[in-house]
Structure formats: C-alpha cells, structure tokens
PDB file of N, CA and C in Angstrom:
ATOM      1  N   UNK A  28      -4.256  28.579   3.965  1.00  0.00           N
ATOM      2  CA  UNK A  28      -4.785  27.806   4.926  1.00  0.00           C
ATOM      3  C   UNK A  28      -5.847  27.013   5.241  1.00  0.00           C
ATOM      4  N   UNK A  29      -6.957  27.553   4.501  1.00  0.00           N
ATOM      5  CA  UNK A  29      -8.267  26.771   4.097  1.00  0.00           C
ATOM      6  C   UNK A  29      -7.691  25.048   3.688  1.00  0.00           C
ATOM      7  N   UNK A  30      -6.408  25.096   3.129  1.00  0.00           N
ATOM      8  CA  UNK A  30      -6.321  23.893   2.138  1.00  0.00           C
ATOM      9  C   UNK A  30      -6.028  22.703   3.318  1.00  0.00           C
ATOM     10  N   UNK A  31      -5.070  23.332   3.960  1.00  0.00           N
ATOM     11  CA  UNK A  31      -4.480  22.097   5.549  1.00  0.00           C
ATOM     12  C   UNK A  31      -5.561  22.326   6.066  1.00  0.00           C
ATOM     13  N   UNK A  32      -6.787  22.599   6.304  1.00  0.00           N
ATOM     14  CA  UNK A  32      -8.312  22.540   7.196  1.00  0.00           C
ATOM     15  C   UNK A  32      -8.581  21.922   6.679  1.00  0.00           C
ATOM     16  N   UNK A  33      -8.653  21.600   5.102  1.00  0.00           N
ATOM     17  CA  UNK A  33      -9.734  20.713   4.330  1.00  0.00           C
ATOM     18  C   UNK A  33      -8.876  19.275   4.491  1.00  0.00           C
ATOM     19  N   UNK A  34      -7.818  19.051   4.271  1.00  0.00           N
ATOM     20  CA  UNK A  34      -6.965  17.790   4.836  1.00  0.00           C
ATOM     21  C   UNK A  34      -7.122  17.371   5.729  1.00  0.00           C
ATOM     22  N   UNK A  35      -6.967  18.252   6.666  1.00  0.00           N
ATOM     23  CA  UNK A  35      -6.973  17.594   8.532  1.00  0.00           C
ATOM     24  C   UNK A  35      -8.505  17.592   8.520  1.00  0.00           C
ATOM     25  N   UNK A  36      -8.946  18.093   8.622  1.00  0.00           N
ATOM     26  CA  UNK A  36     -10.723  17.258   8.990  1.00  0.00           C
ATOM     27  C   UNK A  36     -10.770  16.292   8.243  1.00  0.00           C
ATOM     28  N   UNK A  37     -10.416  15.884   6.560  1.00  0.00           N
ATOM     29  CA  UNK A  37     -10.811  14.565   5.934  1.00  0.00           C
ATOM     30  C   UNK A  37     -10.203  13.882   7.030  1.00  0.00           C
ATOM     31  N   UNK A  38      -8.428  13.463   7.298  1.00  0.00           N
ATOM     32  CA  UNK A  38      -7.724  13.016   8.038  1.00  0.00           C
ATOM     33  C   UNK A  38      -8.223  12.425   9.465  1.00  0.00           C
ATOM     34  N   UNK A  39      -8.712  13.849  10.582  1.00  0.00           N
ATOM     35  CA  UNK A  39      -9.424  13.282  11.184  1.00  0.00           C
ATOM     36  C   UNK A  39     -10.791  12.376  11.267  1.00  0.00           C
ATOM     37  N   UNK A  40     -11.372  12.490  10.359  1.00  0.00           N
ATOM     38  CA  UNK A  40     -12.895  11.868   9.950  1.00  0.00           C
ATOM     39  C   UNK A  40     -12.375  10.833  10.022  1.00  0.00           C
ATOM     40  N   UNK A  41     -10.922   9.976   8.741  1.00  0.00           N
ATOM     41  CA  UNK A  41     -11.227   8.846   8.517  1.00  0.00           C
ATOM     42  C   UNK A  41     -10.462   8.121   9.769  1.00  0.00           C
ATOM     43  N   UNK A  42      -9.614   8.913  10.653  1.00  0.00           N
ATOM     44  CA  UNK A  42      -9.118   7.993  11.596  1.00  0.00           C
ATOM     45  C   UNK A  42     -10.151   7.458  12.620  1.00  0.00           C
ATOM     46  N   UNK A  43     -11.263   8.021  12.407  1.00  0.00           N
ATOM     47  CA  UNK A  43     -12.012   7.669  13.393  1.00  0.00           C
ATOM     48  C   UNK A  43     -13.409   7.256  12.951  1.00  0.00           C
ATOM     49  N   UNK A  44     -12.909   6.731  11.398  1.00  0.00           N
ATOM     50  CA  UNK A  44     -14.154   6.171  11.039  1.00  0.00           C
ATOM     51  C   UNK A  44     -13.852   4.655  10.387  1.00  0.00           C
ATOM     52  N   UNK A  45     -14.426   3.481  10.779  1.00  0.00           N
ATOM     53  CA  UNK A  45     -14.157   2.457  10.123  1.00  0.00           C
ATOM     54  C   UNK A  45     -14.552   2.001   9.133  1.00  0.00           C
ATOM     55  N   UNK A  46     -15.496   2.961   8.504  1.00  0.00           N
ATOM     56  CA  UNK A  46     -15.668   2.406   7.212  1.00  0.00           C
ATOM     57  C   UNK A  46     -14.992   2.628   6.235  1.00  0.00           C
ATOM     58  N   UNK A  47     -14.146   4.056   6.643  1.00  0.00           N
ATOM     59  CA  UNK A  47     -13.198   4.697   5.193  1.00  0.00           C
ATOM     60  C   UNK A  47     -11.928   3.598   5.026  1.00  0.00           C
ATOM     61  N   UNK A  48     -12.212   3.219   3.545  1.00  0.00           N
ATOM     62  CA  UNK A  48     -11.065   1.975   2.977  1.00  0.00           C
ATOM     63  C   UNK A  48     -10.021   3.054   2.648  1.00  0.00           C
ATOM     64  N   UNK A  49      -8.991   2.123   2.080  1.00  0.00           N
ATOM     65  CA  UNK A  49      -7.865   2.889   1.353  1.00  0.00           C
ATOM     66  C   UNK A  49      -8.508   3.572   0.105  1.00  0.00           C
ATOM     67  N   UNK A  50      -9.203   2.855  -0.624  1.00  0.00           N
ATOM     68  CA  UNK A  50      -9.994   3.763  -2.121  1.00  0.00           C
ATOM     69  C   UNK A  50     -10.482   5.312  -1.681  1.00  0.00           C
ATOM     70  N   UNK A  51     -10.914   4.994  -0.419  1.00  0.00           N
ATOM     71  CA  UNK A  51     -11.529   6.737  -0.057  1.00  0.00           C
ATOM     72  C   UNK A  51     -10.466   7.860   0.240  1.00  0.00           C
ATOM     73  N   UNK A  52      -9.418   7.067   0.654  1.00  0.00           N
ATOM     74  CA  UNK A  52      -8.377   8.150   0.938  1.00  0.00           C
ATOM     75  C   UNK A  52      -7.782   8.957  -0.457  1.00  0.00           C
ATOM     76  N   UNK A  53      -7.578   7.548  -1.064  1.00  0.00           N
ATOM     77  CA  UNK A  53      -6.909   7.589  -2.644  1.00  0.00           C
ATOM     78  C   UNK A  53      -7.354   8.795  -3.291  1.00  0.00           C
ATOM     79  N   UNK A  54      -9.003   8.183  -3.040  1.00  0.00           N
ATOM     80  CA  UNK A  54      -9.536   9.572  -3.778  1.00  0.00           C
ATOM     81  C   UNK A  54      -9.627  10.712  -3.688  1.00  0.00           C
ATOM     82  N   UNK A  55      -9.769  10.572  -2.073  1.00  0.00           N
ATOM     83  CA  UNK A  55     -10.056  11.862  -1.614  1.00  0.00           C
ATOM     84  C   UNK A  55      -8.330  12.924  -1.727  1.00  0.00           C
ATOM     85  N   UNK A  56      -7.553  12.229  -1.687  1.00  0.00           N
ATOM     86  CA  UNK A  56      -5.645  12.863  -2.335  1.00  0.00           C
ATOM     87  C   UNK A  56      -5.878  13.054  -3.884  1.00  0.00           C
ATOM     88  N   UNK A  57      -6.370  12.292  -4.521  1.00  0.00           N
ATOM     89  CA  UNK A  57      -6.563  12.506  -6.045  1.00  0.00           C
ATOM     90  C   UNK A  57      -7.084  13.709  -6.360  1.00  0.00           C
ATOM     91  N   UNK A  58      -8.340  14.211  -5.370  1.00  0.00           N
ATOM     92  CA  UNK A  58      -9.099  15.184  -5.497  1.00  0.00           C
ATOM     93  C   UNK A  58      -8.382  16.580  -4.735  1.00  0.00           C
ATOM     94  N   UNK A  59      -7.776  16.455  -3.979  1.00  0.00           N
ATOM     95  CA  UNK A  59      -6.842  17.449  -3.614  1.00  0.00           C
ATOM     96  C   UNK A  59      -6.161  17.634  -4.263  1.00  0.00           C
ATOM     97  N   UNK A  60      -5.391  16.534  -4.553  1.00  0.00           N
ATOM     98  CA  UNK A  60      -4.326  17.048  -6.037  1.00  0.00           C
ATOM     99  C   UNK A  60      -4.877  17.730  -7.150  1.00  0.00           C
ATOM    100  N   UNK A  61      -5.831  17.870  -7.654  1.00  0.00           N
ATOM    101  CA  UNK A  61      -6.454  18.284  -8.501  1.00  0.00           C
ATOM    102  C   UNK A  61      -6.611  19.781  -8.285  1.00  0.00           C
ATOM    103  N   UNK A  62      -7.617  20.066  -7.158  1.00  0.00           N
ATOM    104  CA  UNK A  62      -7.524  21.227  -6.231  1.00  0.00           C
ATOM    105  C   UNK A  62      -6.456  21.982  -5.978  1.00  0.00           C
ATOM    106  N   UNK A  63      -5.210  21.601  -5.688  1.00  0.00           N
ATOM    107  CA  UNK A  63      -4.184  22.560  -5.980  1.00  0.00           C
ATOM    108  C   UNK A  63      -3.265  23.037  -7.213  1.00  0.00           C
ATOM    109  N   UNK A  64      -3.856  21.276  -8.025  1.00  0.00           N
ATOM    110  CA  UNK A  64      -3.747  22.373  -9.960  1.00  0.00           C
ATOM    111  C   UNK A  64      -4.212  23.328 -10.400  1.00  0.00           C
ATOM    112  N   UNK A  65      -5.237  23.501  -9.483  1.00  0.00           N
ATOM    113  CA  UNK A  65      -6.721  24.619  -9.879  1.00  0.00           C
ATOM    114  C   UNK A  65      -6.421  25.719  -8.988  1.00  0.00           C
ATOM    115  N   UNK A  66      -5.625  26.108  -8.662  1.00  0.00           N
ATOM    116  CA  UNK A  66      -4.750  26.945  -7.349  1.00  0.00           C
ATOM    117  C   UNK A  66      -6.104  27.081  -6.498  1.00  0.00           C
ATOM    118  N   UNK A  67      -6.300  25.932  -6.001  1.00  0.00           N
ATOM    119  CA  UNK A  67      -7.175  25.811  -4.888  1.00  0.00           C
ATOM    120  C   UNK A  67      -8.392  26.544  -4.419  1.00  0.00           C
ATOM    121  N   UNK A  68      -8.930  26.781  -6.469  1.00  0.00           N
ATOM    122  CA  UNK A  68     -10.605  27.623  -6.395  1.00  0.00           C
ATOM    123  C   UNK A  68     -11.649  26.638  -6.301  1.00  0.00           C
ATOM    124  N   UNK A  69     -12.441  27.010  -5.948  1.00  0.00           N
ATOM    125  CA  UNK A  69     -13.960  26.134  -6.205  1.00  0.00           C
ATOM    126  C   UNK A  69     -15.239  26.980  -7.015  1.00  0.00           C
ATOM    127  N   UNK A  70     -15.415  26.031  -7.334  1.00  0.00           N
ATOM    128  CA  UNK A  70     -15.985  25.234  -7.477  1.00  0.00           C
ATOM    129  C   UNK A  70     -14.756  24.430  -8.322  1.00  0.00           C
ATOM    130  N   UNK A  71     -13.978  23.263  -8.714  1.00  0.00           N
ATOM    131  CA  UNK A  71     -13.342  22.850  -9.482  1.00  0.00           C
ATOM    132  C   UNK A  71     -14.118  21.375 -10.579  1.00  0.00           C
ATOM    133  N   UNK A  72     -13.838  21.959 -11.418  1.00  0.00           N
ATOM    134  CA  UNK A  72     -14.015  20.563 -12.365  1.00  0.00           C
ATOM    135  C   UNK A  72     -13.365  19.167 -12.519  1.00  0.00           C
ATOM    136  N   UNK A  73     -13.953  18.239 -12.243  1.00  0.00           N
ATOM    137  CA  UNK A  73     -13.515  16.763 -12.215  1.00  0.00           C
ATOM    138  C   UNK A  73     -13.852  15.871 -13.257  1.00  0.00           C
ATOM    139  N   UNK A  74     -13.051  14.781 -13.858  1.00  0.00           N
ATOM    140  CA  UNK A  74     -13.713  13.984 -14.768  1.00  0.00           C
ATOM    141  C   UNK A  74     -13.378  12.197 -14.028  1.00  0.00           C
ATOM    142  N   UNK A  75     -14.287  11.660 -13.768  1.00  0.00           N
ATOM    143  CA  UNK A  75     -14.002  10.800 -13.471  1.00  0.00           C
ATOM    144  C   UNK A  75     -13.343   9.285 -13.960  1.00  0.00           C
ATOM    145  N   UNK A  76     -12.814   9.399 -15.519  1.00  0.00           N
ATOM    146  CA  UNK A  76     -11.493   9.135 -15.628  1.00  0.00           C
ATOM    147  C   UNK A  76     -10.260   9.242 -14.940  1.00  0.00           C
ATOM    148  N   UNK A  77     -10.026  10.629 -15.211  1.00  0.00           N
ATOM    149  CA  UNK A  77      -8.895  11.295 -14.555  1.00  0.00           C
ATOM    150  C   UNK A  77      -8.499  10.388 -12.745  1.00  0.00           C
ATOM    151  N   UNK A  78      -9.896  10.776 -12.632  1.00  0.00           N
ATOM    152  CA  UNK A  78     -10.036  10.279 -10.869  1.00  0.00           C
ATOM    153  C   UNK A  78      -9.162   9.311 -10.445  1.00  0.00           C
ATOM    154  N   UNK A  79     -10.253   8.182 -11.722  1.00  0.00           N
ATOM    155  CA  UNK A  79      -9.706   6.428 -10.936  1.00  0.00           C
ATOM    156  C   UNK A  79      -8.213   6.599 -11.535  1.00  0.00           C
ATOM    157  N   UNK A  80      -7.943   6.846 -12.506  1.00  0.00           N
ATOM    158  CA  UNK A  80      -6.101   6.947 -12.765  1.00  0.00           C
ATOM    159  C   UNK A  80      -5.790   7.413 -11.715  1.00  0.00           C
ATOM    160  N   UNK A  81      -5.629   8.397 -10.976  1.00  0.00           N
ATOM    161  CA  UNK A  81      -5.093   9.225  -9.756  1.00  0.00           C
ATOM    162  C   UNK A  81      -4.759   8.488  -8.836  1.00  0.00           C
ATOM    163  N   UNK A  82      -6.226   7.498  -8.370  1.00  0.00           N
ATOM    164  CA  UNK A  82      -6.671   6.840  -7.411  1.00  0.00           C
ATOM    165  C   UNK A  82      -6.398   5.536  -8.136  1.00  0.00           C
ATOM    166  N   UNK A  83      -5.898   5.053  -8.796  1.00  0.00           N
ATOM    167  CA  UNK A  83      -5.820   3.517  -8.875  1.00  0.00           C
ATOM    168  C   UNK A  83      -7.153   2.479  -8.696  1.00  0.00           C
ATOM    169  N   UNK A  84      -8.165   3.517  -9.183  1.00  0.00           N
ATOM    170  CA  UNK A  84      -9.489   2.627  -9.253  1.00  0.00           C
ATOM    171  C   UNK A  84     -10.185   2.329 -10.290  1.00  0.00           C
ATOM    172  N   UNK A  85     -10.035   1.151 -10.376  1.00  0.00           N
ATOM    173  CA  UNK A  85     -10.258   0.421 -11.364  1.00  0.00           C
ATOM    174  C   UNK A  85     -11.884   0.014 -11.524  1.00  0.00           C
ATOM    175  N   UNK A  86     -12.930   0.354 -11.312  1.00  0.00           N
ATOM    176  CA  UNK A  86     -14.062  -0.196 -10.849  1.00  0.00           C
ATOM    177  C   UNK A  86     -15.008   1.593 -10.909  1.00  0.00           C
ATOM    178  N   UNK A  87     -15.467   1.355 -11.798  1.00  0.00           N
ATOM    179  CA  UNK A  87     -16.582   2.610 -11.895  1.00  0.00           C
ATOM    180  C   UNK A  87     -17.627   2.462 -10.795  1.00  0.00           C
ATOM    181  N   UNK A  88     -18.005   1.896 -10.329  1.00  0.00           N
ATOM    182  CA  UNK A  88     -19.025   1.090  -9.088  1.00  0.00           C
ATOM    183  C   UNK A  88     -18.025   1.617  -7.810  1.00  0.00           C
ATOM    184  N   UNK A  89     -16.627   1.485  -7.574  1.00  0.00           N
ATOM    185  CA  UNK A  89     -16.243   1.678  -6.464  1.00  0.00           C
ATOM    186  C   UNK A  89     -15.806   3.180  -6.787  1.00  0.00           C
ATOM    187  N   UNK A  90     -15.695   3.681  -7.716  1.00  0.00           N
ATOM    188  CA  UNK A  90     -15.635   4.908  -8.019  1.00  0.00           C
ATOM    189  C   UNK A  90     -16.698   5.595  -7.556  1.00  0.00           C
ATOM    190  N   UNK A  91     -17.796   5.772  -7.641  1.00  0.00           N
ATOM    191  CA  UNK A  91     -19.291   6.201  -7.661  1.00  0.00           C
ATOM    192  C   UNK A  91     -19.192   6.055  -6.237  1.00  0.00           C
ATOM    193  N   UNK A  92     -19.541   4.817  -5.295  1.00  0.00           N
ATOM    194  CA  UNK A  92     -19.567   4.205  -4.105  1.00  0.00           C
ATOM    195  C   UNK A  92     -19.012   5.344  -3.285  1.00  0.00           C
ATOM    196  N   UNK A  93     -17.228   5.455  -3.739  1.00  0.00           N
ATOM    197  CA  UNK A  93     -16.523   6.145  -2.799  1.00  0.00           C
ATOM    198  C   UNK A  93     -16.894   7.625  -2.787  1.00  0.00           C
ATOM    199  N   UNK A  94     -16.977   8.355  -4.048  1.00  0.00           N
ATOM    200  CA  UNK A  94     -16.926   9.615  -4.068  1.00  0.00           C
ATOM    201  C   UNK A  94     -18.849   9.806  -3.422  1.00  0.00           C
ATOM    202  N   UNK A  95     -19.462   9.030  -3.960  1.00  0.00           N
ATOM    203  CA  UNK A  95     -20.922   9.200  -2.837  1.00  0.00           C
ATOM    204  C   UNK A  95     -20.446   9.018  -1.109  1.00  0.00           C
ATOM    205  N   UNK A  96     -20.311   8.195  -0.762  1.00  0.00           N
ATOM    206  CA  UNK A  96     -19.641   8.051   0.563  1.00  0.00           C
ATOM    207  C   UNK A  96     -19.311   9.306   0.632  1.00  0.00           C
ATOM    208  N   UNK A  97     -17.545  10.268   0.298  1.00  0.00           N
ATOM    209  CA  UNK A  97     -17.067  11.219   0.943  1.00  0.00           C
ATOM    210  C   UNK A  97     -17.985  12.269   1.271  1.00  0.00           C
ATOM    211  N   UNK A  98     -18.959  12.772  -0.164  1.00  0.00           N
ATOM    212  CA  UNK A  98     -20.056  13.571  -0.085  1.00  0.00           C
ATOM    213  C   UNK A  98     -21.010  13.579   1.271  1.00  0.00           C
ATOM    214  N   UNK A  99     -21.242  12.266   1.497  1.00  0.00           N
ATOM    215  CA  UNK A  99     -22.269  11.762   2.756  1.00  0.00           C
ATOM    216  C   UNK A  99     -21.564  12.397   4.000  1.00  0.00           C
ATOM    217  N   UNK A 100     -20.361  12.118   4.201  1.00  0.00           N
ATOM    218  CA  UNK A 100     -19.340  12.052   5.212  1.00  0.00           C
ATOM    219  C   UNK A 100     -19.144  13.627   5.191  1.00  0.00           C
ATOM    220  N   UNK A 101     -19.113  14.182   4.378  1.00  0.00           N
ATOM    221  CA  UNK A 101     -19.699  15.771   4.088  1.00  0.00           C
ATOM    222  C   UNK A 101     -17.960  16.533   4.369  1.00  0.00           C
ATOM    223  N   UNK A 102     -17.235  15.349   3.737  1.00  0.00           N
ATOM    224  CA  UNK A 102     -15.465  16.101   3.910  1.00  0.00           C
ATOM    225  C   UNK A 102     -15.251  16.462   2.114  1.00  0.00           C
ATOM    226  N   UNK A 103     -15.981  16.185   1.066  1.00  0.00           N
ATOM    227  CA  UNK A 103     -16.245  16.881  -0.298  1.00  0.00           C
ATOM    228  C   UNK A 103     -17.445  17.370  -0.645  1.00  0.00           C
ATOM    229  N   UNK A 104     -17.886  18.577  -1.137  1.00  0.00           N
ATOM    230  CA  UNK A 104     -19.530  19.337  -1.786  1.00  0.00           C
ATOM    231  C   UNK A 104     -18.984  18.481  -3.237  1.00  0.00           C
ATOM    232  N   UNK A 105     -19.925  17.733  -3.383  1.00  0.00           N
ATOM    233  CA  UNK A 105     -20.008  16.991  -4.991  1.00  0.00           C
ATOM    234  C   UNK A 105     -21.494  17.437  -5.807  1.00  0.00           C
ATOM    235  N   UNK A 106     -21.163  18.270  -6.868  1.00  0.00           N
ATOM    236  CA  UNK A 106     -22.332  18.117  -7.671  1.00  0.00           C
ATOM    237  C   UNK A 106     -22.130  17.200  -8.790  1.00  0.00           C
ATOM    238  N   UNK A 107     -22.877  16.229  -9.274  1.00  0.00           N
ATOM    239  CA  UNK A 107     -22.607  15.406 -10.421  1.00  0.00           C
ATOM    240  C   UNK A 107     -23.007  16.364 -11.632  1.00  0.00           C
ATOM    241  N   UNK A 108     -22.318  15.738 -12.257  1.00  0.00           N
ATOM    242  CA  UNK A 108     -22.504  16.106 -13.848  1.00  0.00           C
ATOM    243  C   UNK A 108     -22.954  15.153 -14.694  1.00  0.00           C
ATOM    244  N   UNK A 109     -23.677  14.904 -15.504  1.00  0.00           N
ATOM    245  CA  UNK A 109     -24.078  13.852 -16.330  1.00  0.00           C
ATOM    246  C   UNK A 109     -23.511  14.143 -17.575  1.00  0.00           C
ATOM    247  N   UNK A 110     -22.764  15.026 -18.170  1.00  0.00           N
ATOM    248  CA  UNK A 110     -22.689  15.731 -19.615  1.00  0.00           C
ATOM    249  C   UNK A 110     -20.938  15.056 -19.211  1.00  0.00           C
ATOM    250  N   UNK A 111     -20.249  14.225 -20.234  1.00  0.00           N
ATOM    251  CA  UNK A 111     -19.092  14.081 -19.823  1.00  0.00           C
ATOM    252  C   UNK A 111     -17.711  15.184 -20.198  1.00  0.00           C
ATOM    253  N   UNK A 112     -18.618  16.212 -20.985  1.00  0.00           N
ATOM    254  CA  UNK A 112     -17.522  17.558 -21.671  1.00  0.00           C
ATOM    255  C   UNK A 112     -17.690  18.537 -20.435  1.00  0.00           C
ATOM    256  N   UNK A 113     -18.599  18.222 -19.505  1.00  0.00           N
ATOM    257  CA  UNK A 113     -18.844  19.312 -18.440  1.00  0.00           C
ATOM    258  C   UNK A 113     -17.836  19.040 -17.373  1.00  0.00           C
ATOM    259  N   UNK A 114     -17.721  17.994 -16.904  1.00  0.00           N
ATOM    260  CA  UNK A 114     -17.497  17.354 -15.723  1.00  0.00           C
ATOM    261  C   UNK A 114     -18.041  17.778 -14.362  1.00  0.00           C
ATOM    262  N   UNK A 115     -17.656  17.181 -13.195  1.00  0.00           N
ATOM    263  CA  UNK A 115     -18.563  17.373 -11.864  1.00  0.00           C
ATOM    264  C   UNK A 115     -17.577  18.314 -11.669  1.00  0.00           C
ATOM    265  N   UNK A 116     -18.400  18.967 -10.401  1.00  0.00           N
ATOM    266  CA  UNK A 116     -18.038  20.184  -9.540  1.00  0.00           C
ATOM    267  C   UNK A 116     -17.734  19.317  -8.492  1.00  0.00           C
ATOM    268  N   UNK A 117     -16.657  20.319  -7.786  1.00  0.00           N
ATOM    269  CA  UNK A 117     -16.159  19.156  -6.431  1.00  0.00           C
ATOM    270  C   UNK A 117     -15.882  20.946  -5.534  1.00  0.00           C
ATOM    271  N   UNK A 118     -16.200  20.337  -4.434  1.00  0.00           N
ATOM    272  CA  UNK A 118     -15.787  22.010  -3.172  1.00  0.00           C
ATOM    273  C   UNK A 118     -15.094  21.025  -2.235  1.00  0.00           C
ATOM    274  N   UNK A 119     -13.966  21.208  -1.698  1.00  0.00           N
ATOM    275  CA  UNK A 119     -13.267  20.802  -0.786  1.00  0.00           C
ATOM    276  C   UNK A 119     -13.515  21.446   0.760  1.00  0.00           C
ATOM    277  N   UNK A 120     -13.144  23.497   0.646  1.00  0.00           N
ATOM    278  CA  UNK A 120     -13.119  23.902   1.663  1.00  0.00           C
ATOM    279  C   UNK A 120     -14.703  24.220   2.363  1.00  0.00           C
ATOM    280  N   UNK A 121     -15.340  24.290   1.085  1.00  0.00           N
ATOM    281  CA  UNK A 121     -16.818  24.788   1.316  1.00  0.00           C
ATOM    282  C   UNK A 121     -17.998  23.682   0.820  1.00  0.00           C
ATOM    283  N   UNK A 122     -17.456  22.849   1.960  1.00  0.00           N
ATOM    284  CA  UNK A 122     -18.503  21.417   1.505  1.00  0.00           C
ATOM    285  C   UNK A 122     -20.081  21.966   1.465  1.00  0.00           C
ATOM    286  N   UNK A 123     -20.255  22.419   1.920  1.00  0.00           N
ATOM    287  CA  UNK A 123     -21.653  22.538   2.650  1.00  0.00           C
ATOM    288  C   UNK A 123     -22.652  23.021   1.037  1.00  0.00           C
ATOM    289  N   UNK A 124     -21.833  24.206   0.741  1.00  0.00           N
ATOM    290  CA  UNK A 124     -22.151  24.698  -0.777  1.00  0.00           C
ATOM    291  C   UNK A 124     -22.221  23.913  -2.309  1.00  0.00           C
ATOM    292  N   UNK A 125     -20.691  22.859  -2.314  1.00  0.00           N
ATOM    293  CA  UNK A 125     -21.436  21.906  -2.989  1.00  0.00           C
ATOM    294  C   UNK A 125     -22.401  20.870  -2.627  1.00  0.00           C
ATOM    295  N   UNK A 126     -22.834  20.895  -1.755  1.00  0.00           N
ATOM    296  CA  UNK A 126     -23.736  19.826  -1.559  1.00  0.00           C
ATOM    297  C   UNK A 126     -25.312  20.194  -1.738  1.00  0.00           C
ATOM    298  N   UNK A 127     -25.311  21.680  -1.205  1.00  0.00           N
ATOM    299  CA  UNK A 127     -26.715  22.496  -1.214  1.00  0.00           C
ATOM    300  C   UNK A 127     -27.166  22.498  -3.191  1.00  0.00           C
ATOM    301  N   UNK A 128     -26.027  23.047  -3.620  1.00  0.00           N
ATOM    302  CA  UNK A 128     -26.494  23.074  -5.440  1.00  0.00           C
ATOM    303  C   UNK A 128     -26.121  21.284  -5.867  1.00  0.00           C
ATOM    304  N   UNK A 129     -26.259  20.348  -5.026  1.00  0.00           N
ATOM    305  CA  UNK A 129     -26.494  19.337  -5.703  1.00  0.00           C
ATOM    306  C   UNK A 129     -27.995  19.105  -5.309  1.00  0.00           C
ATOM    307  N   UNK A 130     -28.184  19.773  -4.350  1.00  0.00           N
ATOM    308  CA  UNK A 130     -30.108  19.536  -3.310  1.00  0.00           C
ATOM    309  C   UNK A 130     -31.028  20.430  -4.675  1.00  0.00           C
ATOM    310  N   UNK A 131     -30.176  21.611  -4.928  1.00  0.00           N
ATOM    311  CA  UNK A 131     -30.913  22.054  -6.021  1.00  0.00           C
ATOM    312  C   UNK A 131     -31.418  22.213  -7.431  1.00  0.00           C
ATOM    313  N   UNK A 132     -29.800  21.479  -7.447  1.00  0.00           N
ATOM    314  CA  UNK A 132     -29.958  20.608  -8.918  1.00  0.00           C
ATOM    315  C   UNK A 132     -29.540  21.859  -9.873  1.00  0.00           C
ATOM    316  N   UNK A 133     -28.105  21.195 -10.456  1.00  0.00           N
ATOM    317  CA  UNK A 133     -27.387  22.055 -11.613  1.00  0.00           C
ATOM    318  C   UNK A 133     -27.736  22.182 -12.389  1.00  0.00           C
TER     319      UNK A 133
END
C-alpha cells in the first residue's frame, strides 16, 4: 500500500504545483518503475543514463534540475552519488530518510 500512497502523494502535489512540468512527471514515473522492479525495496540505486532514457529526457541539465526539484518538493528522497558505478540512492516511500542521508553525507 505504501506504493500507492507515494504515487498518490506525488500526483496531488503535481496537481497543485504549477511549477511541476511534464519532465518532472515523466522522471517520477521512471523512478516509480525502477522502484517496482526492485520489489519496492528502499533505498534503490538508479543511474542517470537509464532514467534519462526511461523518462525521455535528453538534457543532463534538465535531468539534474528535475531530480533536485522532486527532492526539494519532498516527493523523493535523493542521495546523490558521484561514482558512476555505484548509482544514486532513491527513496519514494520514506522520503525524509533519503534527504537526511544526503544532508549527513553518504
């Protein structure tokens, strides 16, 4: 049920927030798809190149802006990784945990 709560929370925020663009929605759905493929376990690792392809985002700057915006809105917890092989960590249900881990320094 936490899966549907996360999706519903995002959709409600997207409906209210005029700054949410189709790229934000597309990226969130790509994240949700990866979460499903990881059996809804958190955190799960993601890779920029993979998410950009799934979300049909062609600009690295747009990707980084959207993922940062989603984190700032509180709909995802995002722990960036600067290691190409390790991947960044994402939390969709427990978003505060992910943002706290980012603040603590992974």
